[in-house]
Coordinates of C-alpha atoms and ligand atoms in Angstrom, one line a residue:
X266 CA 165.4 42.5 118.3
X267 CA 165.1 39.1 116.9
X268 CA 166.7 37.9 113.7
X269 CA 168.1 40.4 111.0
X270 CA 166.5 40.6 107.9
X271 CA 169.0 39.9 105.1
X272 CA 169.8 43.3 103.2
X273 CA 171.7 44.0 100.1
X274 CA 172.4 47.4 98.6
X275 CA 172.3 47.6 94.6
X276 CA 173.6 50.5 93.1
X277 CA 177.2 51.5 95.3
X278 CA 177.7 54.6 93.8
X279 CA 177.0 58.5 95.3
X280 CA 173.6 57.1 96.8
X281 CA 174.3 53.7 97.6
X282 CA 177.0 54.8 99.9
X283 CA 174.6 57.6 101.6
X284 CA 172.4 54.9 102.2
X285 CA 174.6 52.9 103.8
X286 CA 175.8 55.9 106.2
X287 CA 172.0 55.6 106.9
X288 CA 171.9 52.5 107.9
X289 CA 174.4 52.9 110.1
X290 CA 173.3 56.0 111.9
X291 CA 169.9 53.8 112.1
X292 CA 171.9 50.6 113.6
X293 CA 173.9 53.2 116.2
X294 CA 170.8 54.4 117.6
X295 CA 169.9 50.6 118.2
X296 CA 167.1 50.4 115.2
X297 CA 168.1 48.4 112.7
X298 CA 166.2 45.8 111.5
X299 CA 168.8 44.4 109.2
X300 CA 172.5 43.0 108.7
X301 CA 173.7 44.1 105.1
X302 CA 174.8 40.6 103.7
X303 CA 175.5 42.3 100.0
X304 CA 176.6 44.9 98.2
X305 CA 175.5 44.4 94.5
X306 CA 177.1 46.7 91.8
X307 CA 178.5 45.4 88.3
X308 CA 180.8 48.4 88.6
X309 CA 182.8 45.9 91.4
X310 CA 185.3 48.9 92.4
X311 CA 182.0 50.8 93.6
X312 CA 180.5 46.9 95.1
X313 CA 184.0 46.7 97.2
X314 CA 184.5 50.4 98.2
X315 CA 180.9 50.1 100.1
X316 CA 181.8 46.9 101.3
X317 CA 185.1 48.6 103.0
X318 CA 182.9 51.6 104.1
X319 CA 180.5 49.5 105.9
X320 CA 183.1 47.0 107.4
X321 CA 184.1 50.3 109.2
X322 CA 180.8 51.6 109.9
X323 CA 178.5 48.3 110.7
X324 CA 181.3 46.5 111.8
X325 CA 180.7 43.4 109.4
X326 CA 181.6 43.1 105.3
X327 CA 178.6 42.3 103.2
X328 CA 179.9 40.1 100.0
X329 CA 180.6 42.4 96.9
X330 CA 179.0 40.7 93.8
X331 CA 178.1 42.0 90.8
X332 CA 174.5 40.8 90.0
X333 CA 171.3 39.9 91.3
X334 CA 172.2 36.0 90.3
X335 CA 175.2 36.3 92.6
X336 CA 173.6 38.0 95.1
X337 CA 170.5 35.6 95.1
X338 CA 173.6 32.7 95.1
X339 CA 174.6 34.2 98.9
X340 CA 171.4 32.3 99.5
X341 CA 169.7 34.8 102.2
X342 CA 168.3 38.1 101.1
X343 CA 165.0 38.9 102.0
X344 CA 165.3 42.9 101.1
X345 CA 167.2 44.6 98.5
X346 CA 167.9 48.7 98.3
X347 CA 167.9 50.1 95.1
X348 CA 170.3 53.0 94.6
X349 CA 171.1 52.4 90.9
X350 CA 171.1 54.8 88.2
X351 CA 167.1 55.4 87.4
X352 CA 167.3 53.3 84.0
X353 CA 167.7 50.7 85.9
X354 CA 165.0 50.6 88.7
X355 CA 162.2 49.0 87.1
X356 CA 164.7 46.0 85.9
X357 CA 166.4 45.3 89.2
X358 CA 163.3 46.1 91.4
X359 CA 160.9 43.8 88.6
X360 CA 163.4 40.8 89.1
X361 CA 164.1 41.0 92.9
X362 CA 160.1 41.0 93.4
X363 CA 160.2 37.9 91.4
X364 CA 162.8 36.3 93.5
X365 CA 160.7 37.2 96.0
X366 CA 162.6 39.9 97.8
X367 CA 161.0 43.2 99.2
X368 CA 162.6 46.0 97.4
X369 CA 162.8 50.1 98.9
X370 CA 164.1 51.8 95.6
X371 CA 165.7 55.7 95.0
X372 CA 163.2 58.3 93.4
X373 CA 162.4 58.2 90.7
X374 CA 160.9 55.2 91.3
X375 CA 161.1 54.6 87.8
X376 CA 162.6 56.1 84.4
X377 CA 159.2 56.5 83.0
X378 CA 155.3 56.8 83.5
X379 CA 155.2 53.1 82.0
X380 CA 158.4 51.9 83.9
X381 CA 156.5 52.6 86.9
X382 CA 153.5 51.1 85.8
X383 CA 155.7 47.7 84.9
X384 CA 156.5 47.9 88.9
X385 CA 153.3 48.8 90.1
X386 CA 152.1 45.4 88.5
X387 CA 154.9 43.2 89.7
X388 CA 154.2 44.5 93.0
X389 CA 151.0 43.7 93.3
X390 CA 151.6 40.7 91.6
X391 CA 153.8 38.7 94.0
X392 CA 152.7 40.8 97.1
X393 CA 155.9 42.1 98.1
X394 CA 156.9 45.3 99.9
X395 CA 158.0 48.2 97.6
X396 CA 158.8 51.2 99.3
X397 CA 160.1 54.6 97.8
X398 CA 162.6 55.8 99.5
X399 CA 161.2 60.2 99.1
X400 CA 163.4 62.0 102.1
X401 CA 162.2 65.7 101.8
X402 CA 158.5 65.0 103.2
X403 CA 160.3 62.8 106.0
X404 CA 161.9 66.2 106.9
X405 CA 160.7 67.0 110.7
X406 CA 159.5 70.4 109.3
X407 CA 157.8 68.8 106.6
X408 CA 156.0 66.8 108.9
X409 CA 155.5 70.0 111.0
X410 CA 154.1 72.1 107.9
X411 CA 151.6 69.2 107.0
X412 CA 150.3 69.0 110.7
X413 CA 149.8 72.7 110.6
X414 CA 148.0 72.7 107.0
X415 CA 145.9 69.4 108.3
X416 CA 144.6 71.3 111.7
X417 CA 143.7 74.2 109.3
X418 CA 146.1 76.8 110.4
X419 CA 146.3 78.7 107.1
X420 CA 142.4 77.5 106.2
X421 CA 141.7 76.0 103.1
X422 CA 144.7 76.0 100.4
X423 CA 144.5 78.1 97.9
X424 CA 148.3 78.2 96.1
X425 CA 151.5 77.2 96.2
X426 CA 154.3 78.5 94.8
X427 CA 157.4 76.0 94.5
X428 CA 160.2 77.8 93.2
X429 CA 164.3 76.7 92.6
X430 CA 166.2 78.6 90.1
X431 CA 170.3 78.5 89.4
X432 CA 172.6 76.3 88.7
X433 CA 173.3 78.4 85.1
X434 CA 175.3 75.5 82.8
X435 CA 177.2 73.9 85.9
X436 CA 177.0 70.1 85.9
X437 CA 174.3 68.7 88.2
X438 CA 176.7 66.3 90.6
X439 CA 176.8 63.7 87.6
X440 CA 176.8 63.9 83.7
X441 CA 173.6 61.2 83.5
X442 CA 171.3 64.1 85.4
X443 CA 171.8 66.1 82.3
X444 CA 170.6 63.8 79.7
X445 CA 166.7 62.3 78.8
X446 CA 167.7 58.9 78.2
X447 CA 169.0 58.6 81.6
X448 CA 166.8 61.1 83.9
X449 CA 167.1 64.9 83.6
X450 CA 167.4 67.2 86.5
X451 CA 163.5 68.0 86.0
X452 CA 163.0 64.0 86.9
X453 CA 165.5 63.8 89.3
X454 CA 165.2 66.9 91.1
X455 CA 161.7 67.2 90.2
X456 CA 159.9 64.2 92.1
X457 CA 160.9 65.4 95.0
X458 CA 158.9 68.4 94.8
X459 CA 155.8 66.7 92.6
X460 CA 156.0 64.7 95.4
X461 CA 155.8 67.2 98.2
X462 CA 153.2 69.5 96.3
X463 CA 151.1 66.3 96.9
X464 CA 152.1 65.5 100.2
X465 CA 150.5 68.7 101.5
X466 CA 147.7 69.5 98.7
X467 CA 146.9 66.1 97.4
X468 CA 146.8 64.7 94.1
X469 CA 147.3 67.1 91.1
X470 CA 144.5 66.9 88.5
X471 CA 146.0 69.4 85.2
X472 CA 149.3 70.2 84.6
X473 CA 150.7 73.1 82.2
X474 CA 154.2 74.0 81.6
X475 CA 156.7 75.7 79.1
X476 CA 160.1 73.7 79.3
X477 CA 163.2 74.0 78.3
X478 CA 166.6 73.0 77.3
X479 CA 168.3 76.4 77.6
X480 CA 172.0 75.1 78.5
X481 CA 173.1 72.6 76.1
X482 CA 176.0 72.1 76.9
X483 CA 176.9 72.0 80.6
X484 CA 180.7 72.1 82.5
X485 CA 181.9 70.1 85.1
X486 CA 184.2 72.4 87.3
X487 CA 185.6 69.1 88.9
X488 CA 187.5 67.6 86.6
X489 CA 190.7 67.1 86.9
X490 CA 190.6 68.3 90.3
X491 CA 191.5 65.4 93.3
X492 CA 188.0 65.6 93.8
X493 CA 187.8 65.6 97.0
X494 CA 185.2 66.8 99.1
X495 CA 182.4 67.9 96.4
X496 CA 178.8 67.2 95.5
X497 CA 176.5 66.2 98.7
X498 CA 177.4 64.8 101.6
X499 CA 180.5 65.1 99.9
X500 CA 180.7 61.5 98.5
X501 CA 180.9 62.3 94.3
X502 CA 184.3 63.9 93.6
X503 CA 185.9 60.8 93.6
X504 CA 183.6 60.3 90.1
X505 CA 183.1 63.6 88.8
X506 CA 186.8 64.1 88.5
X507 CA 186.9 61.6 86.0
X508 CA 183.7 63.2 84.6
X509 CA 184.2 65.3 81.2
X510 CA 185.2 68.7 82.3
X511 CA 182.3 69.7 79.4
X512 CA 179.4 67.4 78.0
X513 CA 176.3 68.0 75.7
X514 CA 172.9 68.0 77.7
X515 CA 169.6 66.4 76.2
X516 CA 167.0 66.9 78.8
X517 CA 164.9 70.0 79.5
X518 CA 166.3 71.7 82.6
X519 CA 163.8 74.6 83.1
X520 CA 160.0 74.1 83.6
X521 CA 157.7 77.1 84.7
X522 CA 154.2 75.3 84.9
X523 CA 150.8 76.1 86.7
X524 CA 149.4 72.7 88.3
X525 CA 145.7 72.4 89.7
X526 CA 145.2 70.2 92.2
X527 CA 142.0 67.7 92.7
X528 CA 141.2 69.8 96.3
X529 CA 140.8 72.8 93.6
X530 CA 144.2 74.5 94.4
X531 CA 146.8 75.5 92.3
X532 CA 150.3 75.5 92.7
X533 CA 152.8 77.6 90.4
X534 CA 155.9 76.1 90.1
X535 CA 159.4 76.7 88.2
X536 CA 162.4 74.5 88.6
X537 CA 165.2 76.1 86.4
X538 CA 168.3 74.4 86.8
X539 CA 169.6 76.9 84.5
X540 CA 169.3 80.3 86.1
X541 CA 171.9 82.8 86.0
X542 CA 172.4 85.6 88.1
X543 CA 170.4 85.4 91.7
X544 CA 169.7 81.8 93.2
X545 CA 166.1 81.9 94.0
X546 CA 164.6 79.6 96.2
X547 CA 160.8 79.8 97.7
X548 CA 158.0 77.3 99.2
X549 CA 155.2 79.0 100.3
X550 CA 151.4 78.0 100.2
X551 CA 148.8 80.7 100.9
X552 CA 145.4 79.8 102.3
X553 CA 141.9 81.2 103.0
X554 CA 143.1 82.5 106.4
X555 CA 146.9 82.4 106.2
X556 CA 150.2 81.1 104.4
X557 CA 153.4 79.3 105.7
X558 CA 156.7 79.8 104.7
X559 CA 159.0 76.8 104.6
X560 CA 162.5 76.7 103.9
X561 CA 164.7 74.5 102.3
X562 CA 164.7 70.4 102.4
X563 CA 167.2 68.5 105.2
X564 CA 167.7 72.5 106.5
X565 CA 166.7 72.0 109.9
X566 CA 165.8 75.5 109.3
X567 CA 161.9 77.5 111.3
X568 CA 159.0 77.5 108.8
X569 CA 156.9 80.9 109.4
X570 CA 153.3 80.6 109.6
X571 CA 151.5 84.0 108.8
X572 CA 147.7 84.5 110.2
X573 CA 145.6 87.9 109.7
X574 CA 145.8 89.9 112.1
X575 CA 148.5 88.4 114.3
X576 CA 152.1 88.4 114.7
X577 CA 154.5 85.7 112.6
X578 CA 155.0 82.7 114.4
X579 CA 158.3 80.9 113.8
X580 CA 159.0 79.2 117.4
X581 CA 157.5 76.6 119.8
X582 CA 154.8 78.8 119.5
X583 CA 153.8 76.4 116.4
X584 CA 153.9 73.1 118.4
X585 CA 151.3 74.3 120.8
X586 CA 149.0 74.9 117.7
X587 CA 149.3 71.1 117.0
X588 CA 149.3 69.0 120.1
X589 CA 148.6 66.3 118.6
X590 CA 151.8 66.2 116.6
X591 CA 154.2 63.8 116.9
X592 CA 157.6 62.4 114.6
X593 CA 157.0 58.7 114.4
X594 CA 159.0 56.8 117.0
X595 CA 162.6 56.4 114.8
X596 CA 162.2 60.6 113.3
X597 CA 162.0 61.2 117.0
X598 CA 164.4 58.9 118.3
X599 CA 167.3 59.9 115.4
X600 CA 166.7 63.6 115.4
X601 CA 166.5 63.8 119.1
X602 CA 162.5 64.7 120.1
X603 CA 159.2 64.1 118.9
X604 CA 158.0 67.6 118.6
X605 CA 160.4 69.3 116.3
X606 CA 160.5 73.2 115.0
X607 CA 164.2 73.4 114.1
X608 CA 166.6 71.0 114.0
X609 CA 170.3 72.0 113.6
X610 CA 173.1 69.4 112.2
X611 CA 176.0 69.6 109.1
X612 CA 173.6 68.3 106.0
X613 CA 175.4 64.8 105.6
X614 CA 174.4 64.2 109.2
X615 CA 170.4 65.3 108.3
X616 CA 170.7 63.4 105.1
X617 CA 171.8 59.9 106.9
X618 CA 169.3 60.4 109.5
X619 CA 166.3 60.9 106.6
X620 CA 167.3 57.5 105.5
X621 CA 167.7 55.7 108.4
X622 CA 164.1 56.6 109.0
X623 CA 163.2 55.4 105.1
X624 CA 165.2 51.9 106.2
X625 CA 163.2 51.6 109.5
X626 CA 159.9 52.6 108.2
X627 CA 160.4 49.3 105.2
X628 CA 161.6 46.7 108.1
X629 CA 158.9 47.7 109.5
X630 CA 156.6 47.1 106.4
X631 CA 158.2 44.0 106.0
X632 CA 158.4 42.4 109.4
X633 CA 154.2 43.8 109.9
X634 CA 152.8 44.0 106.6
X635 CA 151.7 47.4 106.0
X636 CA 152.1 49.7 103.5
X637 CA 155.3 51.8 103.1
X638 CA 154.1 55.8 103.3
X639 CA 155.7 56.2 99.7
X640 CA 154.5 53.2 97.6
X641 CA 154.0 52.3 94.1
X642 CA 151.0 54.6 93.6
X643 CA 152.9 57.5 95.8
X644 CA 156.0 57.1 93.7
X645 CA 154.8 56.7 90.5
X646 CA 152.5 59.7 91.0
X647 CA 155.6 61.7 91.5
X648 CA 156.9 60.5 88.2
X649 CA 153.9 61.2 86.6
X650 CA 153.2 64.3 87.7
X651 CA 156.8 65.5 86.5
X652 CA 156.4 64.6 82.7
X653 CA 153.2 65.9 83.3
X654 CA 155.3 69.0 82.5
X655 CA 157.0 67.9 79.6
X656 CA 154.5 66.5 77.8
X657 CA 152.7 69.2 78.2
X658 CA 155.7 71.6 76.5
X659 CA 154.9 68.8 73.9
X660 CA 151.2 68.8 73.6
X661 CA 151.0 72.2 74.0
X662 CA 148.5 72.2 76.4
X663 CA 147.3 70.8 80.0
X664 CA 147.0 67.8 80.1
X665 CA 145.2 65.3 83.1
X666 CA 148.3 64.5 85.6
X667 CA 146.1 60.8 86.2
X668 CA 146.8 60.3 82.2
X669 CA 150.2 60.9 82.4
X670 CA 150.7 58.4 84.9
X671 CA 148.3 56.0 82.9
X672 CA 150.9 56.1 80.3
X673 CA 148.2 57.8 77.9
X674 CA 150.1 60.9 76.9
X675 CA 154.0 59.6 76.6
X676 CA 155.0 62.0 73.7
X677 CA 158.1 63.0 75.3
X678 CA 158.8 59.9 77.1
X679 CA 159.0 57.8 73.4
X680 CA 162.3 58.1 73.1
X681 CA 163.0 56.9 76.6
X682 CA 161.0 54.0 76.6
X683 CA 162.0 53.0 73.1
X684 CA 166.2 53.3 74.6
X685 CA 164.7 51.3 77.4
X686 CA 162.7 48.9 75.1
X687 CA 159.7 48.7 76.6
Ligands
NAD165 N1 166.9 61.1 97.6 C1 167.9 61.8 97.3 O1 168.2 62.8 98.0 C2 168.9 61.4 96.2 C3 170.1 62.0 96.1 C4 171.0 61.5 95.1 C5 170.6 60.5 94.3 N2 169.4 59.9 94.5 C6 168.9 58.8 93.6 O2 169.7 57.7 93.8 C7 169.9 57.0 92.6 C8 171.4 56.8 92.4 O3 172.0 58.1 92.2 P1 173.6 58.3 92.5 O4 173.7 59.7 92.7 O5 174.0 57.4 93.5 O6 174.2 57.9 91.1 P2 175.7 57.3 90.8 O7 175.9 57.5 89.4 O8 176.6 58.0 91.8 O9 175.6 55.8 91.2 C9 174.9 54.9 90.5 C10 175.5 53.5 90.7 O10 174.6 52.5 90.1 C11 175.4 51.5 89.6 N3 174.6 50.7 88.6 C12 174.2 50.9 87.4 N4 173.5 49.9 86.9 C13 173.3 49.0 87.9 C14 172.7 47.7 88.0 N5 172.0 47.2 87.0 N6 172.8 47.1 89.2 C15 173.5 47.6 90.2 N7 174.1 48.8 90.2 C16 174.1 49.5 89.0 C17 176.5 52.3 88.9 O11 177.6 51.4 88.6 C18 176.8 53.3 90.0 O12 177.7 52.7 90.9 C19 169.2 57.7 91.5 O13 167.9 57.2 91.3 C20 169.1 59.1 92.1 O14 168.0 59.9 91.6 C21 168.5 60.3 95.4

């Protein structure tokens, strides 16, 4: 490959050092596009320990700095990945489009419906490439399900259920997932799957929900522990020891909502992060001549697709339904074939390969111009369609999912964008 694009990370805390195991499994298998020049963080503890991390994985020490002045002061970034906290993603990603840097940033792409909106503009405004960096539908069985769905294997969609439940009033890997100012768990958590509801049915058109903040206050069985080991890919105990051992929590964590979709389907859908008793977890979508059942995100594990009147299938049986399916060269490449029904590695492992594939996919936007897969619209649609839920709770009613992401209905979200003034 020819020259590197100049890369900085921004944000160096639990996700900013995933990323960077990404971009190393991605520069392994002889992909890369890019030579990580900085590692932006004003906490400069969290800028030097990535810094060490990837002198020992890349093989070369980007330059710890503290801002996006002192990063633009190294003189040669063209890209910047932004792992901050989500209160800050519409800043950093609005000022490193101006300096005229392409920008992949975390979900959710921003704090609010009107954050995003902010980015949207700024993106179209200087041009630049602003990719969202969504894993779960990069999944190779994600990819599987939605060639499946697409060659009508189940016929047309008819309903989706989407259901996580537990967690009961144990801290969500950090204190900030817990509280509205900063993105609760049914924004952080929750555009991943408002995002994959739309991956395979489309855009949403209504959303109605009950929410909830049932556990106010939440405990942190880490603290004061060494730490080591916990959250995933086992990279936050070295934070959430230092974490309060018990903190108040100010966001919903429970929404049970019905969604329709523009294609006519519906989805039901519950995300309580504050279940006791059995852990339930369930993604199914039933169809005019069938339903799929698909398991967990970065599992590796079968989906099983049911048809009337013939046996489950769960094996290569599926591939030869789809012969036409294919991962895209670097899925294929990093999880070791292009026609996947299983895949079987330790979760950190799965989790660096799905963003390797997220860093390849923007060089490649970058270096080709073409639109990232998860863009502005994608990932502010994922936003949108998760306070679709809680201004709902608020409005008391269902409310148009294309409003909420219009900024039109923002009830719940006033308090949020007043702490974020804008
Ligand atoms: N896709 C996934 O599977 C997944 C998983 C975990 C986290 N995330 C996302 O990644 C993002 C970061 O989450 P995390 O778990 O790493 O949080 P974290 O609290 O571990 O780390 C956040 C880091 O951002 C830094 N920071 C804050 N303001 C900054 C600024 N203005 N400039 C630079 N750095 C700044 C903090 O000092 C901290 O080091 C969030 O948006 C989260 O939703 C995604």
């Amino acid at each position: 490959m020819a020259e590197k694009l100049p890369l900085a990370i921004v944000g160096c805390g639990g996700m900013g050092h995933r990323h960077l195991y990404g971009l190393a499994e991605l520069q392994a298998a002889g992909l890369s596009p890019f030579e990580l020049v900085g590692a932006c963080d004003p906490n400069l503890d969290n800028a030097n320990s990535l810094a060490d991390q990837a002198q020992e994985r890349l093989g070369t020490r980007p330059q710890p700095v503290a801002d996006l002045a002192a990063l633009a002061a190294l003189g040669e970034i063209q890209a910047v990945d932004i792992t901050t906290l989500p209160a800050h993603h519409h800043t950093v990603a609005i000022e490193a489009l101006e300096r005229g840097w392409h920008a992949m940033c975390e979900k959710p792409m921003g704090l609010t419906a009107r954050a995003c909106k902010m980015m949207i503009a700024k993106a179209r405004e200087t041009g630049r490439t602003l990719s969202v960096a969504e894993n779960y539908r990069r999944d190779p069985v994600n990819r599987l399900a939605k060639a499946l769905l697409d060659a009508g294997h189940i016929g047309t969609p008819r309903l989706m259920q989407q259901i996580t439940m537990g967690g009961a009033d144990q801290m969500l890997i950090s204190v900030w997932r817990h509280q509205k100012n900063a993105s609760g768990v049914l924004l952080d958590v929750g555009t991943h799957f408002s995002d994959i509801m739309e991956y395979f049915l489309g855009e949403a058109e209504t959303a109605y929900a009950q929410t909830r903040l049932h556990e106010k206050t939440r405990k942190n069985p880490v603290a004061g522990t060494d730490g080591a080991d916990s959250g995933p890919a086992g990279v936050y105990g070295r934070w959430q020891k230092d974490m309060p051992a018990e903190f108040e929590a100010t966001a919903d964590d429970a929404a049970y909502a019905t969604i329709l979709f523009k294609s006519g389907a519906v989805a039901q859908y519950i995300e309580d992060h504050a279940a006791h008793g059995e852990n339930r977890w369930q993604r199914s979508i039933h169809g005019s001549q069938g339903s799929m059942n698909l398991p967990g995100d970065r599992s590796g594990q079968r989906l099983t697709l049911h048809r009337d009147g013939a046996d489950p299938i769960d094996d290569q049986a599926l591939l030869d339904l789809v012969p036409d399916f294919h991962l895209d060269d670097a899925t294929a490449a990093l999880f070791g074939g292009d026609r996947l029904y299983e895949y079987s590695c330790p979760f950190s492992e799965t989790d660096r390969k799905l963003i390797a594939v997220e860093y390849h996919e923007l060089g490649t936007c970058i270096l080709e111009g073409c639109p990232p897969e998860v863009g502005p619209h994608e990932g502010a649609r994922a936003v949108g369609l998760s306070y679709s839920l809680m201004e709902s709770q608020v409005a008391g009613q269902a409310l148009s999912v294309d409003a909420v992401c219009d900024d039109q209905h923002n009830a719940y979200q006033a308090e949020i964008n007043d702490h974020l003034g804008i």
